[in-house]
Amino acid sequence: MKLSAADIAQRVANDIAGGSYVNLGIGMPMLVGDYIPVDREFTLHTENGMLGMGPAVPEGSEDWDLINAGKQGVSILPGGAFFHHADSFGMIRGGHIDISILGAYEVAANGDIANWHIPGPRPPAVGGAMDLVAGAKQVWVVLSSHVSKNGAPKVVDRCTLPLTGVGCVKRVYSDLAVIDITPEGLVVVAMVEGLGRDELQAQTGAPLTFAADCGNLKAA
Amino acid sequence: MKLSAADIAQRVANDIAGGSYVNLGIGMPMLVGDYIPVDREFTLHTENGMLGMGPAVPEGSEDWDLINAGKQGVSILPGGAFFHHADSFGMIRGGHIDISILGAYEVAANGDIANWHIPGPRPPAVGGAMDLVAGAKQVWVVLSSHVSKNGAPKVVDRCTLPLTGVGCVKRVYSDLAVIDITPEGLVVVAMVEGLGRDELQAQTGAPLTFAADCGNLKAA
Amino acid sequence: MIDKRVKDMAALIADCPDLKDGAIILLGGFGDAGVAERLVEAICPLGLRNLTVVSNGAGGGDYGLGRLIKEGCVSKLVSTFPRSSDSKIFEDLYAAGEIELETVPQGTMAERIRAGGAGIPAFYTATAYGTLLAEGKETREFEGRQYVMERGIKADVALVHAAAGDRWGNLTYSKTARNFNPVMATAASTTLVEVRQFVDMIPPEEVITPGIFVDRMVEVGELT
Amino acid sequence: MIDKRVKDMAALIADCPDLKDGAIILLGGFGDAGVAERLVEAICPLGLRNLTVVSNGAGGGDYGLGRLIKEGCVSKLVSTFPRSSDSKIFEDLYAAGEIELETVPQGTMAERIRAGGAGIPAFYTATAYGTLLAEGKETREFEGRQYVMERGIKADVALVHAAAGDRWGNLTYSKTARNFNPVMATAASTTLVEVRQFVDMIPPEEVITPGIFVDRMVEVGELT
């Protein structure tokens, strides 16, 4: 039993307090925007210069002046605002974004994250990832799968890939669990129903402890 | 024979190239704005957040949202713009203001200027003077009188009062002369008709040389 | 629903732990333009102590900042031009050594606040190099020119005056009443705003201060 | 009379000594939004060499920046994300070691340009501390946190894309096509602008880039 990407996105969206300012990274984090609970209003920030980002628009009806950081055509909601790049990253660096939600190759028990670069022949490209992890009040990581394709843990003791930031991740959402990164190490706050604690530990590269009120995650 | 404040302001205004961006300090420099030649358009900047500053408005018809750095009610000309203080001083510090025109207590042959503070019991108040002298492309000083009330030169070898900036003044306009401050020292480029070179030197605290084409200044 | 509008001053300053003794307060405005004086008046009765106020001027008369100083709430003023025809209250306390003053060049003050809001702990500027106001500060040469290191300013509370605000907290300003306000709005834990008029929605291209920087705001009407 | 409008691209780039071999060029835009591609196309035939281009991306296809790179004009790219589905020209040159790349975090790049335009030679940021992109850079602790010193970027030429411009050079932008453009406009000796539409006058409260930052501009019409 594992969570789908949609399940994870829904859980993440549910954990965001109303009124929050949230930046969604390119890829799976974007999906969170589709699951905003109807009883809550929170504001999506896109680092290319907009607050109040609305849903992606259907193919063919894009306004290419109105895109998100992933260069998709999107919309703007009432109450939104446009601003330039220095102001946009002033918001990020200055700690005004409540939550930055990103994907990652690796997240470590000390809060380090590696999500920008796998050494190789292609030119290194970082975008806004390093600014977001260093600047947002909270950094949450979403992992579509708890382990890599070859079974290696993505939640590790120490990252082996080039870092995006040090000691900055507060929480990890995967298809198996929700894990807080605390000064005392990894604390599981929820895990999928039916999974054994030892099974989760076996797929995780650093020691886990379990919150007293550790909850169940159910696939939809 | 000495120039009036109006004469000085007119001469200064005449020396400003069309298209320039100019900041006028509080007090006598403001007068320059009244003598913009009709064949030229240049843009006045006021550091409290406006380009395209127009004339002061008559007493009683001020809009107190629309003031200059001296807190007088002014107007805005077509083509003007409003912006906040950090952007305004970014323009200054970043070298985008062509000419900053200020008054001074003392100007030295090395380009130092003292215009902000006379030690005493009142609290020191600097405003934007230090930013303007450090940031503008050119700093011009206007002196309503070449010497102080007790006859002491205001153009000196070294300033004795607390400095506003070091090595930044390019040109001095007084009621007696126009003097360039060059790496080789003070060069008189114009002086009032009928004044002897030795008389001007006697009222100046540092050695003068005279430009080959040193011109005449006539009181209106 | 996001709604940063509150009905009155009492609601604006209620439950605001950043309004505390020893707080650093940013107060917008330049001359009489864009000063959140009605907010300052609302704060005076709290009787706070040891406030540091960052403001272009020292206030005038015994209204607004003048009153806050007079009532002994302020132990330090960070200011570019702390005197005016009407700043006797501050000047007397200063002369008596009863209030601390940090005089800062105007552009350096604006940039220090902007830096505080943008997560920049320090930067270099040529302003004030070689002057009294750079004494004791680190200097450094870049490309043959000397610069002074200045620190960002982060505050507990910003008091902002705006022309219009919508429920999301987006703001616009009026003419040169903009001045320090948008910069200060970015640099405080809590940003409180007096707006002349609540509006339904500020068009997104015209927003000067995005709502992300605003905590609460109260409508004060057009000034007379 | 101040009038920064010129009639065509030839007039825009004529008599521009900053367009020279070895120049540092700022190119606005993010993705396909707000890229002054028509200006880049006009510059390609000049056959400049050893340009350093500062741009969020590396261009796509063989139009605009892609073409400038393909024609051998660019020796160094300063970029946050120098690859896309369509950036083969740059990537091949990079793999062959024929073009230098400085990868910069996006916010650090924006702030470095803003600093260059605002007379700030250097500042500190927590971004990239402890990563590859901070290697060799000075670090420093402020209040218990580690920061990296970054330098301002000043350029010879900025190439800006705007929505509307008036004769004084005031500009507005369209939605997220604003991006780097207003920041870059401040940081070059010469700022050249392609605007979609000349207008009589932009209202002073709505100006995003004041004309002080603009040297010349050409009308390119609405994009299709």
XYZ file of N, CA and C in Angstrom, chain B residues 35-173:
417
model
N 14.832 78.558 -13.052
C 15.549 79.175 -14.178
C 15.884 78.189 -15.287
N 15.077 77.141 -15.414
C 15.331 76.169 -16.483
C 15.125 76.869 -17.827
N 16.139 76.871 -18.698
C 15.995 77.560 -19.991
C 14.830 76.958 -20.784
N 14.126 77.810 -21.485
C 12.921 77.358 -22.182
C 13.229 76.355 -23.297
N 14.466 76.382 -23.803
C 14.800 75.473 -24.904
C 15.241 74.096 -24.433
N 15.163 73.862 -23.147
C 15.697 72.610 -22.616
C 14.697 71.938 -21.710
N 14.731 70.587 -21.724
C 13.944 69.859 -20.743
C 14.917 69.047 -19.909
N 14.943 69.301 -18.640
C 15.627 68.326 -17.795
C 14.752 67.955 -16.615
N 15.134 66.876 -15.966
C 14.233 66.221 -15.032
C 14.755 66.393 -13.622
N 13.916 66.952 -12.765
C 14.321 67.127 -11.371
C 13.895 65.909 -10.545
N 14.829 65.473 -9.729
C 14.616 64.332 -8.829
C 14.514 64.875 -7.418
N 13.558 64.377 -6.675
C 13.555 64.702 -5.255
C 13.637 63.386 -4.492
N 14.539 63.337 -3.522
C 14.921 62.051 -2.945
C 13.805 61.400 -2.152
N 12.770 62.171 -1.815
C 11.630 61.560 -1.134
C 10.673 60.870 -2.104
N 11.130 60.610 -3.339
C 10.406 59.662 -4.173
C 9.722 60.164 -5.408
N 10.342 61.100 -6.128
C 9.702 61.587 -7.348
C 10.739 62.016 -8.370
N 10.463 61.704 -9.621
C 11.148 62.305 -10.758
C 10.134 63.189 -11.474
N 10.622 64.244 -12.114
C 9.706 65.139 -12.819
C 9.086 66.159 -11.887
N 9.833 66.525 -10.843
C 9.306 67.530 -9.918
C 9.095 68.851 -10.648
N 7.928 69.449 -10.430
C 7.629 70.746 -11.012
C 7.733 71.833 -9.960
N 7.316 73.039 -10.325
C 7.454 74.189 -9.421
C 6.678 74.020 -8.113
N 7.125 74.775 -7.119
C 6.373 74.867 -5.865
C 4.995 75.444 -6.178
N 4.008 75.066 -5.394
C 2.659 75.590 -5.627
C 2.397 76.717 -4.634
N 1.492 77.629 -4.988
C 1.231 78.785 -4.116
C 0.735 78.343 -2.742
N 1.118 79.094 -1.744
C 0.695 78.831 -0.380
C -0.822 78.734 -0.328
N -1.287 77.749 0.367
C -2.722 77.573 0.506
C -3.290 76.551 -0.468
N -2.566 76.295 -1.567
C -3.083 75.299 -2.514
C -2.206 74.055 -2.553
N -1.408 73.840 -1.511
C -0.547 72.669 -1.482
C -1.356 71.377 -1.348
N -0.821 70.327 -1.949
C -1.267 68.963 -1.673
C -0.157 68.358 -0.815
N -0.434 68.127 0.448
C 0.642 67.711 1.361
C 1.094 66.278 1.169
N 0.497 65.574 0.209
C 1.056 64.295 -0.246
C 2.127 64.504 -1.305
N 2.276 65.728 -1.750
C 3.160 65.990 -2.896
C 4.143 67.072 -2.491
N 5.239 66.621 -1.883
C 6.206 67.576 -1.328
C 7.604 67.249 -1.839
N 8.506 68.187 -1.658
C 9.904 67.929 -2.015
C 10.697 67.607 -0.746
N 12.002 67.439 -0.932
C 12.832 67.033 0.203
C 12.886 68.108 1.280
N 12.552 69.348 0.898
C 12.487 70.423 1.880
C 11.118 70.561 2.506
N 10.254 69.589 2.190
C 8.905 69.526 2.744
C 8.009 70.667 2.276
N 8.358 71.280 1.138
C 7.476 72.267 0.512
C 6.494 71.557 -0.398
N 5.292 72.139 -0.530
C 4.329 71.633 -1.496
C 4.789 71.942 -2.911
N 4.890 70.920 -3.742
C 5.356 71.109 -5.119
C 4.378 70.439 -6.084
N 4.759 70.389 -7.349
C 3.912 69.765 -8.364
C 4.713 68.693 -9.093
N 4.036 67.934 -9.924
C 4.725 66.950 -10.757
C 4.427 67.266 -12.214
N 5.452 67.180 -13.036
C 5.301 67.490 -14.458
C 4.898 66.228 -15.227
N 4.339 66.412 -16.423
C 4.069 65.235 -17.263
C 5.360 64.441 -17.461
N 5.228 63.115 -17.423
C 6.403 62.265 -17.580
C 7.082 61.932 -16.275
N 6.562 62.433 -15.169
C 7.139 62.141 -13.862
C 6.759 60.757 -13.356
N 7.330 60.396 -12.229
C 7.055 59.084 -11.639
C 7.271 59.157 -10.135
N 6.495 58.344 -9.419
C 6.675 58.191 -7.970
C 7.312 56.833 -7.684
N 8.091 56.772 -6.613
C 8.726 55.510 -6.207
C 9.080 55.633 -4.734
N 9.433 54.500 -4.128
C 9.703 54.520 -2.684
C 11.159 54.904 -2.396
N 11.427 55.080 -1.128
C 12.724 55.600 -0.701
C 13.910 54.724 -1.091
N 13.755 53.413 -1.025
C 14.903 52.563 -1.368
C 15.184 52.661 -2.864
N 14.137 52.713 -3.669
C 14.347 52.899 -5.105
C 14.920 54.287 -5.389
N 14.452 55.284 -4.669
C 14.920 56.642 -4.897
C 16.419 56.762 -4.617
N 16.851 56.180 -3.521
C 18.273 56.254 -3.183
C 19.093 55.237 -3.957
N 18.444 54.214 -4.513
C 19.142 53.361 -5.480
C 19.550 54.177 -6.696
N 18.667 55.057 -7.128
C 19.002 55.969 -8.240
C 20.199 56.836 -7.897
N 20.210 57.346 -6.677
C 21.298 58.237 -6.257
C 22.595 57.443 -6.111
N 22.546 56.416 -5.280
C 23.750 55.653 -4.963
C 24.314 54.949 -6.196
N 23.400 54.567 -7.094
C 23.813 53.839 -8.288
C 24.344 54.717 -9.411
N 24.465 56.011 -9.160
C 25.075 56.879 -10.169
C 24.155 57.257 -11.313
N 22.838 57.258 -11.062
C 21.903 57.585 -12.140
C 21.527 59.066 -12.171
N 21.789 59.766 -11.079
C 21.544 61.210 -11.041
C 22.763 61.896 -11.652
N 22.526 62.683 -12.695
C 23.656 63.304 -13.385
C 24.324 64.362 -12.511
N 23.512 65.180 -11.887
C 24.075 66.284 -11.108
C 23.315 66.446 -9.798
N 24.060 66.493 -8.719
C 23.503 66.848 -7.413
C 24.018 68.239 -7.081
N 23.086 69.147 -6.809
C 23.455 70.538 -6.535
C 23.116 70.849 -5.082
N 24.141 71.194 -4.307
C 23.940 71.391 -2.867
C 24.584 72.684 -2.392
N 24.109 73.160 -1.274
C 24.810 74.218 -0.565
C 25.908 73.608 0.297
N 26.763 74.453 0.875
C 27.832 73.932 1.730
C 28.317 74.999 2.695
N 28.828 74.546 3.837
C 29.564 75.434 4.740
C 30.986 75.634 4.207
N 31.576 74.515 3.775
C 32.950 74.557 3.270
C 33.095 73.563 2.117
N 33.903 73.952 1.155
C 34.311 73.038 0.085
C 35.820 73.136 -0.012
N 36.475 71.975 -0.143
C 37.935 71.997 -0.150
C 38.496 71.729 -1.545
N 39.729 72.142 -1.724
C 40.409 71.991 -3.012
C 40.574 70.530 -3.408
N 40.463 69.629 -2.433
C 40.542 68.193 -2.737
C 39.160 67.599 -3.017
N 38.149 68.440 -3.092
C 36.800 67.945 -3.407
C 35.978 67.555 -2.200
N 36.567 67.635 -1.008
C 35.788 67.349 0.202
C 34.707 68.414 0.389
N 33.641 68.039 1.037
C 32.564 68.989 1.305
C 32.070 68.796 2.736
N 31.761 69.918 3.379
C 31.144 69.901 4.712
C 29.866 70.720 4.615
N 28.728 70.070 4.727
C 27.483 70.837 4.619
C 26.373 70.332 5.525
N 26.697 69.427 6.438
C 25.585 68.822 7.163
C 25.553 69.137 8.645
N 26.678 69.499 9.239
C 26.678 69.493 10.706
C 27.676 70.497 11.253
N 27.180 71.352 12.121
C 28.052 72.201 12.924
C 27.925 71.712 14.357
N 29.027 71.185 14.906
C 28.916 70.603 16.245
C 28.296 71.587 17.229
N 27.406 71.097 18.052
C 26.693 71.935 19.005
C 25.672 71.085 19.719
N 24.784 71.758 20.448
C 23.850 70.982 21.275
C 22.713 70.336 20.479
N 22.415 70.861 19.291
C 21.271 70.293 18.566
C 21.639 68.926 17.983
N 20.669 68.056 17.840
C 20.968 66.711 17.322
C 21.460 66.773 15.877
N 22.457 65.971 15.532
C 22.954 65.965 14.161
C 21.895 65.433 13.196
N 21.713 66.142 12.088
C 20.693 65.779 11.104
C 21.346 65.790 9.739
N 21.276 64.693 9.021
C 22.026 64.593 7.759
C 21.134 64.527 6.528
N 19.922 64.005 6.668
C 19.068 63.851 5.491
C 19.749 63.014 4.423
N 19.598 63.421 3.167
C 20.161 62.650 2.061
C 21.490 63.183 1.554
N 22.078 64.129 2.258
C 23.264 64.803 1.716
C 24.428 63.850 1.470
N 24.691 62.965 2.413
C 25.849 62.063 2.249
C 25.641 61.100 1.089
N 24.391 60.683 0.878
C 24.089 59.789 -0.241
C 24.270 60.525 -1.564
N 23.806 61.772 -1.586
C 23.883 62.537 -2.836
C 25.331 62.808 -3.226
N 26.150 63.235 -2.287
C 27.529 63.570 -2.672
C 28.322 62.312 -3.031
N 27.974 61.182 -2.411
C 28.699 59.945 -2.728
C 28.198 59.302 -4.010
N 26.932 59.577 -4.378
C 26.329 58.789 -5.446
C 26.147 59.477 -6.786
N 25.934 60.781 -6.780
C 25.626 61.445 -8.053
C 26.841 61.431 -8.979
N 26.581 61.461 -10.283
C 27.698 61.475 -11.242
C 28.554 62.718 -11.045
N 27.908 63.864 -10.837
C 28.640 65.100 -10.558
C 28.003 65.809 -9.381
N 28.849 66.393 -8.545
C 28.355 67.191 -7.421
C 28.781 68.639 -7.640
N 27.802 69.516 -7.669
C 28.053 70.957 -7.792
C 27.617 71.610 -6.489
N 28.421 72.564 -6.042
C 28.075 73.290 -4.829
C 27.734 74.733 -5.192
N 26.655 75.232 -4.624
C 26.341 76.657 -4.794
C 26.506 77.358 -3.445
N 27.202 78.475 -3.507
C 27.444 79.282 -2.300
C 26.835 80.657 -2.547
N 25.859 81.034 -1.728
C 25.229 82.334 -1.962
C 26.253 83.456 -1.744
N 27.252 83.184 -0.909
C 28.354 84.145 -0.804
C 29.671 83.377 -0.731
N 30.666 83.932 -1.375
C 31.964 83.264 -1.489
C 32.644 83.117 -0.133
N 32.341 84.035 0.762
C 32.927 83.983 2.106
C 31.800 84.017 3.145
N 32.146 83.654 4.359
C 31.143 83.654 5.421
C 30.890 85.078 5.898
N 29.917 85.211 6.788
C 29.567 86.556 7.268
C 30.753 87.299 7.860
N 31.651 86.551 8.500
C 32.827 87.215 9.085
C 34.024 87.232 8.130
N 33.766 86.936 6.867
C 34.818 87.091 5.868
C 35.701 85.875 5.640
N 35.421 84.788 6.348
C 36.257 83.598 6.187
C 35.915 82.898 4.874
N 36.910 82.415 4.151
C 36.630 81.719 2.895
C 35.810 80.434 3.138
N 34.886 80.165 2.228
C 34.166 78.892 2.264
C 34.832 77.858 1.349
N 35.609 78.365 0.381
C 36.404 77.466 -0.467
C 37.788 77.417 0.158
N 38.140 76.259 0.669
C 39.299 76.148 1.564
C 40.267 75.067 1.113
N 41.406 75.045 1.774
C 42.385 74.009 1.468
C 41.929 72.663 2.019
N 41.524 72.653 3.279
C 40.967 71.437 3.895
C 39.782 71.847 4.758
N 38.721 71.073 4.708
C 37.554 71.396 5.525
C 37.881 71.247 6.997
N 37.282 72.107 7.819
C 37.470 72.000 9.260
C 36.224 71.444 9.943
N 35.091 71.572 9.291
C 33.840 71.046 9.855
C 33.697 69.568 9.496
N 32.801 68.858 10.176
C 32.593 67.434 9.843
C 32.212 67.277 8.375
N 32.869 66.324 7.724
C 32.665 66.130 6.284
C 31.323 65.491 5.964
N 30.819 65.847 4.782
C 29.662 65.157 4.206
C 30.150 64.052 3.263
N 31.242 64.331 2.576
C 31.823 63.347 1.665
C 33.234 63.755 1.305
N 33.982 62.783 0.821
C 35.395 63.042 0.504
C 35.602 63.043 -1.007
N 36.312 64.057 -1.469
C 36.767 64.102 -2.864
C 35.665 64.016 -3.898
N 34.516 64.604 -3.613
C 33.380 64.368 -4.497
C 32.899 65.600 -5.255
N 33.308 66.809 -4.853
C 32.764 68.006 -5.508
C 33.557 68.306 -6.784
N 32.816 68.577 -7.852
C 33.437 68.858 -9.152
C 33.475 70.363 -9.439
N 32.529 71.094 -8.889
C 32.370 72.480 -9.315
C 31.705 73.301 -8.204
N 32.134 74.565 -8.083
C 31.564 75.477 -7.098
C 31.073 76.731 -7.804
N 29.841 77.110 -7.506
C 29.278 78.373 -7.991
C 29.100 79.291 -6.787
